[in-house]
Coordinates of C-alpha atoms in Angstrom, one line a residue:
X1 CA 114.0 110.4 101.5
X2 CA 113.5 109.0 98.0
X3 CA 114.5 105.4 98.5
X4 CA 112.2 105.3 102.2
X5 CA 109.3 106.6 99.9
X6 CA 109.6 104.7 96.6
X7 CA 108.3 101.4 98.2
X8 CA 105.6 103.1 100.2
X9 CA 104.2 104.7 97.1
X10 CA 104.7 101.9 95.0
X11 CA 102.5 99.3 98.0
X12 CA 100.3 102.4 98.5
X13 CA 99.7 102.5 94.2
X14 CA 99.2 98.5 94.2
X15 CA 96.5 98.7 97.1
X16 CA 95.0 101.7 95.2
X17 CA 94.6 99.1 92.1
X18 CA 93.3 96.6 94.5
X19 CA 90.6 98.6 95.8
X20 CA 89.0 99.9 92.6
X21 CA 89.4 96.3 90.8
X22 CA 87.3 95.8 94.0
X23 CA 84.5 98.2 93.5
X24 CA 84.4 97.0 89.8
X25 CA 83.6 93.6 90.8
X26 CA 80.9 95.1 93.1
X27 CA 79.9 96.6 90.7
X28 CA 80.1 100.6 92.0
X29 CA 82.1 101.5 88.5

């Protein structure tokens, strides 16, 4: 169950990053 959830969690933690470096550069803090 570990190794099927590591790379899920891991792309679900980069998209995370993704969106709030989004709203930054929107500028919604």
């Amino acid at each position: 169950m570990s190794a099927i959830l590591n790379p899920l969690e891991r792309s679900w933690r980069k998209e995370q990053r993704n969106f709030g470096k989004k709203l930054r550069k929107k500028g919604w803090r």
